[in-house]
Amino acid sequence: MDNPSRCGTKETSTRVVAPFAETAREVDWRKKNVVDSIKDQGKCGACWAFSTASCAESAWAIKTGLLYDISEQHLVDCDTES
C-alpha cells in the first residue's frame, strides 16, 4: 500500500463531508415515516431476522422514501445454517 492514510478510500470519490458538519441533536424517525411498527417476535428464536428486516426496511425508506414490509419468515426460511 503506497499511502496508508488513504486506506479504504476511492480515488474517484467526489463527495466531501466536513469533519464537523452541523447535525441535528435528535431525529424522530417515526415522524419521517422510515421505521415500521414494533413487531412481536414471540418465541420464534429468530431475533436476527427481525433486526435484519427492520434495518433493511429503514435503510431503503431513508434512501427512497418508500417503506416496505420485509418478511422475517422469508429470511428464516432461507437460513440453512440455524
Coordinates of N, CA and C in Angstrom, one line a residue:
M1 N 0.8 -1.2 0.0 CA 0.0 0.0 0.0 C 0.9 1.2 0.0
D2 N 0.7 2.1 -1.0 CA 1.6 3.3 -1.1 C 1.3 4.3 -0.1
N3 N 0.0 4.5 0.2 CA -0.4 5.6 1.1 C -1.4 5.1 2.1
P4 N -0.9 4.6 3.3 CA -1.8 4.0 4.3 C -2.9 5.0 4.8
S5 N -2.7 6.3 4.7 CA -3.7 7.2 5.2 C -4.9 7.2 4.3
R6 N -4.8 6.7 3.1 CA -5.9 6.7 2.2 C -6.6 5.3 2.1
C7 N -6.3 4.4 3.1 CA -6.8 3.1 3.1 C -8.4 3.1 3.1
G8 N -8.9 2.4 2.2 CA -10.4 2.3 2.1 C -11.1 3.4 1.3
T9 N -10.3 4.3 0.8 CA -11.0 5.4 0.1 C -10.9 5.2 -1.4
K10 N -11.8 5.7 -2.2 CA -11.8 5.6 -3.6 C -11.2 6.9 -4.2
E11 N -10.3 6.7 -5.2 CA -9.7 7.9 -5.8 C -10.8 8.7 -6.6
T12 N -11.8 8.0 -7.1 CA -12.8 8.6 -7.9 C -13.9 9.3 -7.1
S13 N -13.9 9.2 -5.8 CA -15.0 9.8 -5.0 C -14.9 11.3 -5.0
T14 N -16.1 11.9 -5.2 CA -16.1 13.4 -5.2 C -16.9 13.9 -4.0
R15 N -17.4 13.1 -3.2 CA -18.2 13.5 -2.0 C -17.3 14.0 -0.9
V16 N -17.5 15.2 -0.4 CA -16.7 15.7 0.6 C -17.6 16.0 1.8
V17 N -17.3 15.5 3.0 CA -18.0 15.7 4.2 C -17.2 16.5 5.1
A18 N -17.7 17.6 5.6 CA -16.9 18.4 6.6 C -16.8 17.6 7.9
P19 N -15.6 17.7 8.5 CA -15.4 16.8 9.7 C -16.3 17.2 10.8
F20 N -16.7 18.5 10.9 CA -17.5 18.9 12.0 C -18.8 19.5 11.5
A21 N -19.4 18.8 10.5 CA -20.7 19.3 9.9 C -21.7 19.4 11.0
E22 N -22.6 20.4 11.0 CA -23.6 20.5 12.0 C -24.7 19.5 11.7
T23 N -25.1 18.8 12.8 CA -26.1 17.7 12.7 C -27.2 18.0 13.7
A24 N -28.3 17.4 13.5 CA -29.4 17.5 14.4 C -29.1 16.8 15.7
R25 N -29.5 17.4 16.9 CA -29.3 16.7 18.1 C -30.1 15.5 18.3
E26 N -31.3 15.4 17.6 CA -32.1 14.2 17.7 C -33.0 14.2 16.4
V27 N -33.4 13.0 16.1 CA -34.2 12.8 14.9 C -35.3 11.8 15.3
D28 N -36.6 12.1 15.1 CA -37.7 11.2 15.3 C -38.0 10.5 14.0
W29 N -37.4 9.3 13.8 CA -37.6 8.7 12.5 C -39.0 8.3 12.3
R30 N -39.8 8.1 13.3 CA -41.2 7.8 13.1 C -41.9 8.9 12.4
K31 N -41.6 10.2 12.7 CA -42.2 11.3 12.0 C -41.8 11.4 10.5
K32 N -40.6 10.8 10.2 CA -40.2 10.8 8.9 C -40.7 9.6 8.1
N33 N -41.4 8.7 8.8 CA -42.0 7.5 8.2 C -41.0 6.6 7.6
V34 N -39.9 6.4 8.3 CA -38.9 5.5 7.8 C -38.6 4.3 8.7
V35 N -39.5 4.1 9.7 CA -39.4 2.9 10.6 C -40.8 2.3 10.7
D36 N -40.9 1.0 10.7 CA -42.1 0.3 10.8 C -42.5 0.1 12.3
S37 N -43.7 -0.3 12.5 CA -44.2 -0.5 13.9 C -43.4 -1.7 14.5
I38 N -43.5 -1.7 15.8 CA -42.9 -2.8 16.6 C -43.6 -4.1 16.3
K39 N -42.8 -5.2 16.1 CA -43.4 -6.5 15.8 C -43.1 -7.4 16.9
D40 N -44.1 -8.3 17.2 CA -44.0 -9.3 18.3 C -43.2 -10.5 17.7
Q41 N -42.1 -10.8 18.3 CA -41.3 -11.9 17.9 C -41.8 -13.3 18.4
G42 N -42.5 -13.2 19.5 CA -43.0 -14.4 20.2 C -41.8 -15.2 20.6
K43 N -41.9 -16.5 20.4 CA -40.8 -17.3 20.9 C -40.1 -18.0 19.7
C44 N -40.0 -17.3 18.6 CA -39.6 -18.0 17.3 C -38.1 -18.2 17.3
G45 N -37.3 -17.5 18.2 CA -35.9 -17.8 18.2 C -35.1 -17.2 17.0
A46 N -35.7 -16.3 16.3 CA -35.0 -15.7 15.2 C -35.0 -14.1 15.3
C47 N -34.5 -13.7 16.4 CA -34.4 -12.2 16.6 C -33.6 -11.6 15.5
W48 N -32.6 -12.3 15.0 CA -31.7 -11.8 14.0 C -32.5 -11.4 12.7
A49 N -33.6 -12.2 12.4 CA -34.4 -11.9 11.3 C -35.2 -10.6 11.4
F50 N -35.7 -10.4 12.6 CA -36.5 -9.2 12.9 C -35.6 -7.9 12.8
S51 N -34.4 -8.0 13.4 CA -33.5 -6.8 13.4 C -33.0 -6.6 12.0
T52 N -32.7 -7.7 11.2 CA -32.2 -7.5 9.8 C -33.3 -6.9 9.0
A53 N -34.5 -7.4 9.1 CA -35.6 -6.9 8.3 C -35.8 -5.4 8.6
S54 N -35.9 -5.1 9.9 CA -36.1 -3.7 10.3 C -35.0 -2.8 9.8
C55 N -33.8 -3.2 9.9 CA -32.7 -2.4 9.4 C -32.8 -2.2 7.9
A56 N -33.0 -3.2 7.1 CA -33.1 -3.1 5.7 C -34.3 -2.2 5.3
E57 N -35.5 -2.4 6.0 CA -36.7 -1.6 5.7 C -36.3 -0.1 5.8
S58 N -35.7 0.2 7.0 CA -35.4 1.6 7.3 C -34.4 2.2 6.3
A59 N -33.4 1.4 6.0 CA -32.3 1.9 5.1 C -32.9 2.2 3.8
W60 N -33.8 1.3 3.3 CA -34.4 1.5 2.0 C -35.4 2.8 2.0
A61 N -36.1 2.9 3.1 CA -37.0 4.1 3.3 C -36.3 5.4 3.3
I62 N -35.1 5.4 4.0 CA -34.3 6.6 4.1 C -33.8 7.0 2.7
K63 N -33.4 6.0 2.0 CA -32.8 6.3 0.6 C -33.9 6.6 -0.4
T64 N -35.0 5.9 -0.4 CA -36.0 6.1 -1.4 C -37.3 6.8 -1.0
G65 N -37.6 6.9 0.3 CA -38.9 7.4 0.7 C -40.0 6.4 0.7
L66 N -39.7 5.1 0.4 CA -40.7 4.1 0.3 C -40.4 3.1 1.4
L67 N -41.4 2.9 2.3 CA -41.3 2.0 3.5 C -42.0 0.7 3.1
Y68 N -41.2 -0.4 2.9 CA -41.8 -1.7 2.6 C -41.7 -2.6 3.9
D69 N -42.5 -3.6 3.9 CA -42.5 -4.6 5.0 C -41.8 -5.8 4.5
I70 N -40.7 -6.1 5.0 CA -39.9 -7.3 4.6 C -40.3 -8.4 5.5
S71 N -40.5 -9.6 4.9 CA -40.9 -10.8 5.6 C -39.8 -11.4 6.4
E72 N -39.9 -11.4 7.7 CA -38.9 -12.1 8.6 C -39.0 -13.6 8.3
Q73 N -40.2 -14.1 8.0 CA -40.3 -15.6 7.7 C -39.5 -16.0 6.5
H74 N -39.5 -15.1 5.5 CA -38.7 -15.5 4.3 C -37.2 -15.6 4.6
L75 N -36.7 -14.7 5.5 CA -35.3 -14.7 5.9 C -35.1 -16.0 6.7
V76 N -35.9 -16.4 7.6 CA -35.8 -17.6 8.4 C -35.8 -18.8 7.5
D77 N -36.7 -18.8 6.5 CA -36.8 -20.0 5.6 C -35.6 -20.2 4.7
C78 N -34.9 -19.1 4.4 CA -33.7 -19.2 3.6 C -32.4 -19.5 4.4
D79 N -32.5 -19.5 5.7 CA -31.4 -19.8 6.6 C -31.2 -21.3 6.7
T80 N -30.1 -21.8 6.1 CA -29.9 -23.2 6.1 C -28.9 -23.6 7.2
E81 N -28.3 -22.6 7.9 CA -27.3 -22.9 8.9 C -27.8 -23.0 10.4
S82 N -29.0 -22.5 10.6 CA -29.5 -22.5 12.0 C -30.5 -23.6 12.3

